[in-house]
């Protein structure tokens, strides 16, 4: 089928996520129709090659059509693709659970000991929040139903996940459906009203001047919620959809300590940050904290198949012992999909290969060096990075951090123009993002950065 026919059928029958009808149906807009992938490249129906600058919306870790991942799927397919997980079990799920727990929490003192599989980040979070509420209800603390999280947190689009991190922009229309949760100021140094420092050409976290008001406010909110608090919910180190908000050192540690003090659970959303994205195997490893529940998705299957997992402490699991009415009445048809589990095992093995770890560390270092070039553009206000996540925030005025009016959609226009230079990525507002697959070579990374720099220069001539 030709690309034109694909697009015609698409416009007639499809409905895309997070996509304005007016923009998609506009005939002057030409969607890219992807037919193949190869390492860090995506290839369209006309044979044009694009670098996958955001790892296919933050999912892909090792590149497309990785031989070891392809082989894991093929080998599992020769046995069975999927069977129900209700009352049945299978080896790929059992082995993956064991390997995932060892990866997520190495060492003997592991509190996390159970894995509940689902399909996406939202469902992993939804399961986690329901487990926490029900476990408290079944152990004599039914009043613990409140959640506190940083403003701008995004945990997905199911009703529970929306309630944990409602975004005015995304979730306003569903407000009447949501349960109430409390939000505290986000630890966002570049846009923090307490940061007295004048803007510098550096990551705002490195030159902030404040009294760590964000951590204090979170501690106070957690203490005030007290015996009603079910969990402190955190995307450790990087709040993704909030605009790649990167947290200052010590924030997670202080806030999680406050949650412990209040007798509440620590629920980490590592849907974006896990599997080496921010540097360590799991983002929370760098923070010295011990979560009770972790939500995983996106990179879990290396970006191959929709697979998610909620990692849970044995203590929470044991709260579901006893009569049948204590059961966790929750599940999905594709829970523990065998193909997904098989490819996730292959991905975990690659992540632990020392040569792959070195390649990832080199990629992060190269990205750090190349990204310094963005400072030459006068409309760049902040360049921040954690591991292989780079965020470049553009502003109308660097000296005052004044943003462009949202209606001008500068970030979207720059990323649209980047396609001309062979790069596919998606901004969050005026935050431009590069998050390359770990397979990206030094040369490919240079091309990615160069494509984004050229698009920035074309859309915003200095
Ligand atoms: C931190 C975080 N949590 C949850 C989600 C929701 O995941 P999904 O889109 O797979 O439902 C996302 C998606 O971007 C995310 O970034």
Short mmCIF file of C-alpha atoms and ligand atoms in Angstrom, two decimals:
data_model
loop_
_atom_site.label_atom_id
_atom_site.label_comp_id
_atom_site.label_asym_id
_atom_site.label_seq_id
_atom_site.Cartn_x
_atom_site.Cartn_y
_atom_site.Cartn_z
CA UNK A 1 0.00 0.00 0.00
CA UNK A 2 1.34 3.46 -0.84
CA UNK A 3 2.02 6.01 1.89
CA UNK A 4 -0.70 8.23 0.41
CA UNK A 5 -3.26 5.42 0.75
CA UNK A 6 -2.16 4.73 4.36
CA UNK A 7 -2.62 8.39 5.19
CA UNK A 8 -6.00 8.52 3.43
CA UNK A 9 -7.27 5.53 5.41
CA UNK A 10 -5.74 6.93 8.59
CA UNK A 11 -7.50 10.27 8.20
CA UNK A 12 -10.76 8.45 7.49
CA UNK A 13 -10.72 5.96 10.38
CA UNK A 14 -7.96 6.51 12.94
CA UNK A 15 -7.82 8.51 16.12
CA UNK A 16 -4.37 9.34 17.49
CA UNK A 17 -3.40 9.89 21.14
CA UNK A 18 -2.73 13.45 22.37
CA UNK A 19 -3.39 14.82 18.89
CA UNK A 20 -5.61 17.78 18.04
CA UNK A 21 -8.12 16.94 15.29
CA UNK A 22 -7.56 20.32 13.68
CA UNK A 23 -3.84 19.68 13.30
CA UNK A 24 -4.08 16.07 12.14
CA UNK A 25 -6.90 16.61 9.63
CA UNK A 26 -5.25 19.68 8.11
CA UNK A 27 -4.37 18.57 4.57
CA UNK A 28 -1.21 20.67 4.57
CA UNK A 29 0.18 18.47 7.36
CA UNK A 30 1.90 15.35 6.03
CA UNK A 31 2.14 12.57 8.64
CA UNK A 32 5.19 10.32 8.43
CA UNK A 33 4.21 6.72 7.71
CA UNK A 34 6.78 4.40 9.30
CA UNK A 35 7.45 1.11 7.58
CA UNK A 36 10.65 -0.10 9.25
CA UNK A 37 13.23 0.47 11.94
CA UNK A 38 16.92 -0.27 12.15
CA UNK A 39 18.99 0.50 15.24
CA UNK A 40 18.43 4.17 16.07
CA UNK A 41 16.69 4.86 12.75
CA UNK A 42 13.08 4.90 11.62
CA UNK A 43 12.34 4.55 7.92
CA UNK A 44 9.26 5.91 6.17
CA UNK A 45 7.31 4.65 3.18
CA UNK A 46 9.35 6.83 0.80
CA UNK A 47 12.59 5.34 2.14
CA UNK A 48 13.52 8.46 4.12
CA UNK A 49 15.51 7.76 7.26
CA UNK A 50 14.99 9.60 10.54
CA UNK A 51 16.89 9.31 13.77
CA UNK A 52 14.56 8.19 16.56
CA UNK A 53 15.32 11.17 18.81
CA UNK A 54 12.94 10.27 21.62
CA UNK A 55 13.29 6.47 21.49
CA UNK A 56 9.73 6.10 20.16
CA UNK A 57 8.14 8.06 22.99
CA UNK A 58 10.66 6.95 25.62
CA UNK A 59 10.16 3.21 25.15
CA UNK A 60 13.01 1.93 23.03
CA UNK A 61 16.25 1.10 24.81
CA UNK A 62 18.49 -0.93 22.53
CA UNK A 63 17.43 0.25 19.08
CA UNK A 64 14.99 -1.23 16.60
CA UNK A 65 15.29 -4.82 15.41
CA UNK A 66 17.99 -5.68 17.88
CA UNK A 67 19.06 -9.25 16.97
CA UNK A 68 18.87 -10.53 20.55
CA UNK A 69 15.45 -9.04 21.18
CA UNK A 70 14.10 -10.19 17.82
CA UNK A 71 15.35 -13.68 18.57
CA UNK A 72 13.68 -13.71 22.00
CA UNK A 73 10.31 -12.89 20.40
CA UNK A 74 10.77 -15.44 17.60
CA UNK A 75 11.79 -18.16 20.00
CA UNK A 76 8.81 -17.55 22.28
CA UNK A 77 6.48 -17.33 19.28
CA UNK A 78 7.56 -20.86 18.36
CA UNK A 79 5.99 -21.97 21.66
CA UNK A 80 3.02 -19.70 22.42
CA UNK A 81 2.22 -15.98 22.16
CA UNK A 82 -0.22 -15.62 25.03
CA UNK A 83 -2.29 -17.54 27.54
CA UNK A 84 -4.44 -16.34 30.42
CA UNK A 85 -2.70 -15.57 33.71
CA UNK A 86 -5.83 -16.32 35.72
CA UNK A 87 -5.19 -19.59 37.52
CA UNK A 88 -2.30 -20.44 35.14
CA UNK A 89 1.36 -19.56 35.12
CA UNK A 90 4.35 -19.79 32.76
CA UNK A 91 8.13 -19.80 32.78
CA UNK A 92 8.80 -16.46 31.02
CA UNK A 93 6.76 -14.60 33.68
CA UNK A 94 8.25 -16.51 36.62
CA UNK A 95 11.81 -15.99 35.42
CA UNK A 96 11.25 -12.35 34.50
CA UNK A 97 9.79 -11.62 37.95
CA UNK A 98 12.87 -13.04 39.65
CA UNK A 99 15.29 -11.22 37.34
CA UNK A 100 13.38 -7.95 37.51
CA UNK A 101 13.38 -7.94 41.32
CA UNK A 102 17.12 -8.65 41.40
CA UNK A 103 17.71 -5.85 38.88
CA UNK A 104 15.48 -3.34 40.65
CA UNK A 105 16.66 -4.04 44.13
CA UNK A 106 20.01 -5.76 44.32
CA UNK A 107 21.27 -6.94 47.70
CA UNK A 108 19.87 -9.20 50.39
CA UNK A 109 17.64 -6.68 52.23
CA UNK A 110 14.97 -6.59 49.53
CA UNK A 111 11.57 -5.40 50.64
CA UNK A 112 10.25 -5.70 47.09
CA UNK A 113 9.35 -9.30 46.45
CA UNK A 114 6.26 -9.43 44.23
CA UNK A 115 5.55 -8.51 40.62
CA UNK A 116 2.10 -7.76 39.24
CA UNK A 117 2.08 -7.56 35.45
CA UNK A 118 -0.10 -5.32 33.29
CA UNK A 119 0.22 -3.50 29.97
CA UNK A 120 1.15 0.19 30.27
CA UNK A 121 2.45 2.83 32.62
CA UNK A 122 -1.05 3.94 33.57
CA UNK A 123 -2.15 0.42 34.45
CA UNK A 124 1.01 -0.20 36.49
CA UNK A 125 0.24 2.95 38.51
CA UNK A 126 -3.47 2.14 38.79
CA UNK A 127 -2.65 -1.30 40.23
CA UNK A 128 -0.12 0.22 42.64
CA UNK A 129 -2.46 2.80 44.08
CA UNK A 130 -5.30 0.28 44.52
CA UNK A 131 -2.96 -2.21 46.22
CA UNK A 132 -1.82 0.45 48.67
CA UNK A 133 -5.35 1.56 49.57
CA UNK A 134 -6.67 -1.98 49.92
CA UNK A 135 -3.69 -3.20 51.94
CA UNK A 136 -4.21 -0.39 54.46
CA UNK A 137 -7.95 -1.13 54.58
CA UNK A 138 -7.20 -4.76 55.38
CA UNK A 139 -4.69 -3.99 58.12
CA UNK A 140 -6.73 -1.63 60.23
CA UNK A 141 -5.99 1.74 58.60
CA UNK A 142 -8.91 2.26 56.18
CA UNK A 143 -8.62 6.05 56.49
CA UNK A 144 -5.31 6.04 54.58
CA UNK A 145 -6.69 7.00 51.18
CA UNK A 146 -4.87 10.29 50.50
CA UNK A 147 -1.98 10.76 48.08
CA UNK A 148 0.52 13.59 47.86
CA UNK A 149 2.74 14.27 44.84
CA UNK A 150 4.67 17.13 43.20
CA UNK A 151 2.75 19.47 40.89
CA UNK A 152 2.95 18.59 37.23
CA UNK A 153 3.33 14.90 38.01
CA UNK A 154 2.01 12.71 35.23
CA UNK A 155 1.18 9.08 35.89
CA UNK A 156 -1.06 8.22 32.96
CA UNK A 157 -4.60 8.59 31.69
CA UNK A 158 -6.69 6.02 33.56
CA UNK A 159 -8.93 7.65 36.17
CA UNK A 160 -6.80 6.67 39.17
CA UNK A 161 -3.54 7.65 37.49
CA UNK A 162 -5.10 10.98 36.43
CA UNK A 163 -6.22 11.58 40.01
CA UNK A 164 -2.68 11.12 41.33
CA UNK A 165 -1.24 13.70 39.00
CA UNK A 166 -3.96 15.74 37.39
CA UNK A 167 -2.64 18.09 34.76
CA UNK A 168 -4.81 21.14 34.12
CA UNK A 169 -3.98 20.97 30.46
CA UNK A 170 -4.69 17.27 29.93
CA UNK A 171 -7.25 16.41 32.57
CA UNK A 172 -9.43 19.49 33.14
CA UNK A 173 -12.45 17.94 31.38
CA UNK A 174 -12.38 14.86 33.62
CA UNK A 175 -12.07 16.77 36.91
CA UNK A 176 -15.50 15.65 38.22
CA UNK A 177 -14.44 12.01 37.86
CA UNK A 178 -11.19 12.30 39.82
CA UNK A 179 -10.60 11.61 43.52
CA UNK A 180 -8.86 14.39 45.35
CA UNK A 181 -5.12 14.24 45.89
CA UNK A 182 -2.74 16.89 47.16
CA UNK A 183 -0.05 18.50 45.09
CA UNK A 184 2.97 20.35 46.40
CA UNK A 185 5.26 22.65 44.43
CA UNK A 186 7.48 20.79 42.00
CA UNK A 187 11.24 20.85 42.64
CA UNK A 188 11.84 22.75 39.40
CA UNK A 189 14.90 24.95 39.97
CA UNK A 190 14.77 26.78 36.63
CA UNK A 191 11.21 27.99 37.21
CA UNK A 192 11.18 28.14 41.00
CA UNK A 193 9.92 31.36 42.58
CA UNK A 194 12.23 30.79 45.57
CA UNK A 195 15.36 30.56 43.41
CA UNK A 196 17.01 33.98 43.81
CA UNK A 197 19.85 33.24 41.37
CA UNK A 198 20.14 35.17 38.12
CA UNK A 199 20.02 32.89 35.06
CA UNK A 200 23.37 31.44 34.05
CA UNK A 201 24.43 29.35 31.08
CA UNK A 202 24.22 26.17 33.16
CA UNK A 203 21.69 23.68 34.51
CA UNK A 204 19.69 25.76 37.02
CA UNK A 205 20.13 23.08 39.68
CA UNK A 206 23.86 23.75 39.74
CA UNK A 207 23.56 27.44 40.68
CA UNK A 208 20.25 27.61 42.56
CA UNK A 209 20.02 29.94 45.55
CA UNK A 210 17.18 28.91 47.81
CA UNK A 211 16.41 27.28 51.13
CA UNK A 212 15.13 24.06 49.57
CA UNK A 213 11.56 25.32 50.04
CA UNK A 214 10.23 22.60 47.72
CA UNK A 215 11.42 19.82 50.03
CA UNK A 216 10.14 21.67 53.11
CA UNK A 217 6.69 22.19 51.56
CA UNK A 218 6.47 18.51 50.64
CA UNK A 219 7.53 17.45 54.15
CA UNK A 220 4.88 19.75 55.65
CA UNK A 221 2.12 18.46 53.36
CA UNK A 222 3.07 14.87 54.12
CA UNK A 223 3.10 15.53 57.88
CA UNK A 224 -0.25 17.39 57.74
CA UNK A 225 -1.91 14.55 55.83
CA UNK A 226 -0.46 12.29 58.56
CA UNK A 227 -2.59 9.26 59.38
CA UNK A 228 -4.75 9.76 56.27
CA UNK A 229 -1.77 9.53 53.93
CA UNK A 230 -1.69 6.38 51.79
CA UNK A 231 1.43 7.26 49.79
CA UNK A 232 3.91 9.86 48.68
CA UNK A 233 4.05 9.44 44.90
CA UNK A 234 7.19 10.42 43.06
CA UNK A 235 8.82 10.16 39.64
CA UNK A 236 12.39 9.91 41.00
CA UNK A 237 14.93 12.41 39.61
CA UNK A 238 12.98 13.35 36.48
CA UNK A 239 9.33 14.38 36.12
CA UNK A 240 8.92 13.50 32.47
CA UNK A 241 5.70 14.90 31.08
CA UNK A 242 5.96 17.92 33.42
CA UNK A 243 8.71 19.06 31.01
CA UNK A 244 11.66 16.91 32.03
CA UNK A 245 11.79 18.61 35.42
CA UNK A 246 15.03 17.38 36.96
CA UNK A 247 15.17 17.29 40.73
CA UNK A 248 17.91 18.74 42.89
CA UNK A 249 20.07 16.36 44.90
CA UNK A 250 18.46 15.31 48.18
CA UNK A 251 14.82 16.02 47.29
CA UNK A 252 13.77 12.37 47.01
CA UNK A 253 15.61 11.43 50.18
CA UNK A 254 14.01 14.14 52.33
CA UNK A 255 10.48 13.64 51.04
CA UNK A 256 10.59 9.85 51.23
CA UNK A 257 11.92 10.07 54.80
CA UNK A 258 8.90 12.26 55.65
CA UNK A 259 6.54 9.67 54.14
CA UNK A 260 8.14 6.93 56.24
CA UNK A 261 7.81 9.12 59.33
CA UNK A 262 4.09 9.49 58.60
CA UNK A 263 3.69 5.70 58.33
CA UNK A 264 2.74 5.97 54.64
CA UNK A 265 3.95 4.09 51.58
CA UNK A 266 6.45 5.30 49.01
CA UNK A 267 5.09 4.77 45.50
CA UNK A 268 7.68 5.42 42.78
CA UNK A 269 6.73 5.92 39.16
CA UNK A 270 9.78 4.73 37.23
CA UNK A 271 7.84 4.30 34.00
CA UNK A 272 10.17 6.75 32.28
CA UNK A 273 13.27 6.75 34.49
CA UNK A 274 14.07 3.03 34.94
CA UNK A 275 16.45 0.76 33.03
CA UNK A 276 19.45 3.06 33.00
CA UNK A 277 17.75 6.11 31.51
CA UNK A 278 19.01 8.47 34.18
CA UNK A 279 22.30 6.62 34.71
CA UNK A 280 21.91 3.96 37.42
CA UNK A 281 19.94 0.75 36.74
CA UNK A 282 16.94 2.32 38.45
CA UNK A 283 16.66 6.02 39.09
CA UNK A 284 15.99 5.59 42.81
CA UNK A 285 19.31 3.77 43.31
CA UNK A 286 21.02 7.16 43.21
CA UNK A 287 18.72 8.55 45.90
CA UNK A 288 19.26 6.16 48.79
CA UNK A 289 15.55 5.47 49.24
CA UNK A 290 13.59 2.26 49.74
CA UNK A 291 10.23 2.23 47.92
CA UNK A 292 7.28 -0.03 48.78
CA UNK A 293 5.87 -0.01 45.25
CA UNK A 294 7.44 0.77 41.86
CA UNK A 295 5.60 1.15 38.56
CA UNK A 296 7.50 0.08 35.42
CA UNK A 297 6.49 0.06 31.75
CA UNK A 298 7.87 1.77 28.60
CA UNK A 299 11.44 0.36 28.50
CA UNK A 300 10.53 -2.87 30.31
CA UNK A 301 10.17 -4.76 27.03
CA UNK A 302 12.99 -2.75 25.40
CA UNK A 303 10.27 -0.84 23.55
CA UNK A 304 8.97 -3.94 21.75
CA UNK A 305 5.64 -4.87 23.32
CA UNK A 306 3.14 -3.36 25.75
CA UNK A 307 4.24 -4.81 29.07
CA UNK A 308 4.18 -3.19 32.50
CA UNK A 309 4.94 -4.31 36.02
CA UNK A 310 4.11 -3.14 39.52
CA UNK A 311 6.82 -4.22 41.95
CA UNK A 312 5.50 -4.58 45.48
CA UNK A 313 6.83 -5.32 48.94
CA UNK A 314 6.08 -8.64 50.58
CA UNK A 315 4.39 -6.75 53.42
CA UNK A 316 1.79 -5.27 51.08
CA UNK A 317 1.26 -8.64 49.36
CA UNK A 318 0.67 -10.31 52.76
CA UNK A 319 -2.08 -7.82 53.57
CA UNK A 320 -4.16 -9.74 51.00
CA UNK A 321 -3.89 -13.03 52.94
CA UNK A 322 -6.95 -14.36 54.77
CA UNK A 323 -10.51 -14.73 53.50
CA UNK A 324 -11.34 -14.64 49.79
CA UNK A 325 -12.81 -11.17 50.16
CA UNK A 326 -9.25 -9.93 50.75
CA UNK A 327 -8.37 -10.77 47.14
CA UNK A 328 -6.93 -8.09 44.87
CA UNK A 329 -9.86 -7.92 42.44
CA UNK A 330 -7.94 -6.41 39.59
CA UNK A 331 -6.41 -7.70 36.37
CA UNK A 332 -6.15 -7.48 32.60
CA UNK A 333 -6.64 -9.98 29.79
CA UNK A 334 -3.07 -9.65 28.58
CA UNK A 335 -1.44 -9.82 32.03
CA UNK A 336 2.07 -11.35 31.76
CA UNK A 337 1.92 -11.70 27.98
CA UNK A 338 4.51 -14.40 27.18
CA UNK A 339 6.02 -12.59 24.18
CA UNK A 340 6.42 -9.44 26.27
CA UNK A 341 8.00 -11.35 29.16
CA UNK A 342 10.44 -13.12 26.83
CA UNK A 343 11.64 -9.93 25.20
CA UNK A 344 11.85 -8.15 28.56
CA UNK A 345 14.20 -10.88 29.80
CA UNK A 346 16.42 -10.38 26.76
CA UNK A 347 16.39 -6.62 27.37
CA UNK A 348 17.34 -7.03 31.05
CA UNK A 349 20.24 -9.30 30.07
CA UNK A 350 21.51 -6.67 27.62
CA UNK A 351 21.22 -3.94 30.24
CA UNK A 352 23.54 -5.94 32.52
CA UNK A 353 26.15 -6.62 29.83
CA UNK A 354 29.27 -4.60 30.79
CA UNK A 355 29.95 -3.61 27.16
CA UNK A 356 26.40 -2.24 26.88
CA UNK A 357 26.78 -0.39 30.16
CA UNK A 358 29.93 1.27 28.92
CA UNK A 359 28.25 2.20 25.65
CA UNK A 360 25.40 3.82 27.62
CA UNK A 361 27.79 5.75 29.87
CA UNK A 362 29.71 6.99 26.80
CA UNK A 363 26.46 8.04 25.14
CA UNK A 364 25.47 10.09 28.19
CA UNK A 365 28.90 11.72 28.32
CA UNK A 366 28.86 12.53 24.58
CA UNK A 367 25.41 14.00 24.93
CA UNK A 368 26.64 16.20 27.77
CA UNK A 369 29.51 17.52 25.70
CA UNK A 370 27.53 18.06 22.49
CA UNK A 371 24.62 19.73 24.28
CA UNK A 372 26.83 22.64 25.44
CA UNK A 373 26.49 24.00 21.91
CA UNK A 374 22.83 24.85 22.56
CA UNK A 375 23.95 27.64 24.91
CA UNK A 376 25.17 29.60 21.90
CA UNK A 377 21.57 30.25 20.92
CA UNK A 378 20.22 33.32 22.79
CA UNK A 379 16.74 31.83 23.16
CA UNK A 380 17.95 28.83 25.15
CA UNK A 381 17.14 29.34 28.83
CA UNK A 382 18.01 26.01 30.43
CA UNK A 383 19.86 22.91 29.31
CA UNK A 384 19.39 20.05 31.76
CA UNK A 385 20.41 16.43 31.57
CA UNK A 386 20.13 13.21 33.53
CA UNK A 387 21.81 10.19 31.96
CA UNK A 388 20.61 9.95 28.37
CA UNK A 389 17.73 12.42 28.81
CA UNK A 390 18.45 15.91 27.49
CA UNK A 391 16.00 18.81 27.83
CA UNK A 392 16.57 22.19 26.18
CA UNK A 393 14.10 24.84 27.32
CA UNK A 394 13.61 27.76 24.97
CA UNK A 395 12.42 31.14 26.21
CA UNK A 396 11.43 34.52 24.80
CA UNK A 397 13.96 36.26 27.09
CA UNK A 398 16.86 34.46 28.72
CA UNK A 399 17.60 37.21 31.26
CA UNK A 400 14.10 37.00 32.78
CA UNK A 401 13.23 33.38 31.89
CA UNK A 402 10.09 34.78 30.19
CA UNK A 403 8.40 32.00 28.19
CA UNK A 404 6.94 32.39 24.72
CA UNK A 405 3.13 32.57 24.63
CA UNK A 406 1.89 28.95 24.56
CA UNK A 407 -0.26 29.74 21.50
CA UNK A 408 2.89 30.27 19.42
CA UNK A 409 3.73 26.55 19.81
CA UNK A 410 7.44 27.24 19.31
CA UNK A 411 8.57 23.83 20.58
CA UNK A 412 6.17 21.96 18.29
CA UNK A 413 7.28 24.04 15.30
CA UNK A 414 10.96 23.40 15.96
CA UNK A 415 10.39 19.66 16.23
CA UNK A 416 8.30 19.69 13.05
CA UNK A 417 11.18 21.45 11.25
CA UNK A 418 13.67 18.93 12.69
CA UNK A 419 12.07 16.34 10.39
CA UNK A 420 13.57 18.18 7.42
CA UNK A 421 16.96 17.49 8.97
CA UNK A 422 16.26 13.81 9.57
CA UNK A 423 15.23 13.84 13.24
CA UNK A 424 11.97 12.71 14.86
CA UNK A 425 11.27 13.95 18.37
CA UNK A 426 8.41 15.52 20.34
CA UNK A 427 8.64 18.51 22.65
CA UNK A 428 6.77 19.17 25.88
CA UNK A 429 5.60 22.73 25.39
CA UNK A 430 8.80 24.68 24.74
CA UNK A 431 11.06 22.00 26.15
CA UNK A 432 12.92 20.22 23.35
CA UNK A 433 13.88 16.65 24.15
CA UNK A 434 16.55 14.27 22.99
CA UNK A 435 16.44 10.79 24.44
CA UNK A 436 18.38 8.54 22.08
CA UNK A 437 18.19 4.74 22.10
CA UNK A 438 21.28 3.27 23.75
CA UNK A 439 22.30 1.85 20.36
CA UNK A 440 23.03 5.38 19.08
CA UNK A 441 26.61 5.74 17.87
CA UNK A 442 28.74 8.84 18.49
CA UNK A 443 28.23 9.85 14.87
CA UNK A 444 24.45 9.38 15.03
CA UNK A 445 24.30 11.37 18.24
CA UNK A 446 26.17 14.20 16.59
CA UNK A 447 23.63 14.13 13.73
CA UNK A 448 20.74 14.24 16.21
CA UNK A 449 22.10 17.24 18.07
CA UNK A 450 22.98 18.96 14.80
CA UNK A 451 19.48 18.39 13.37
CA UNK A 452 17.86 19.88 16.47
CA UNK A 453 20.29 22.81 16.46
CA UNK A 454 19.56 23.54 12.78
CA UNK A 455 15.79 23.36 13.35
CA UNK A 456 16.15 25.76 16.31
CA UNK A 457 18.20 28.17 14.20
CA UNK A 458 15.69 28.01 11.34
CA UNK A 459 12.63 28.59 13.52
CA UNK A 460 14.28 31.12 15.82
CA UNK A 461 16.97 32.96 13.86
CA UNK A 462 19.40 34.51 16.35
C1 LIG B 1 6.26 8.85 34.44
C2 LIG B 1 5.13 8.27 33.64
N1 LIG B 1 4.20 7.52 34.27
C3 LIG B 1 3.19 6.96 33.60
C4 LIG B 1 3.03 7.16 32.25
C5 LIG B 1 1.90 6.54 31.52
O1 LIG B 1 2.37 5.47 30.76
P1 LIG B 1 1.53 4.88 29.54
O2 LIG B 1 1.49 5.94 28.50
O3 LIG B 1 2.31 3.67 29.12
O4 LIG B 1 0.19 4.54 30.07
C6 LIG B 1 3.96 7.94 31.57
C7 LIG B 1 3.82 8.19 30.13
O5 LIG B 1 4.45 9.03 29.55
C8 LIG B 1 5.04 8.52 32.28
O6 LIG B 1 5.97 9.28 31.68
#
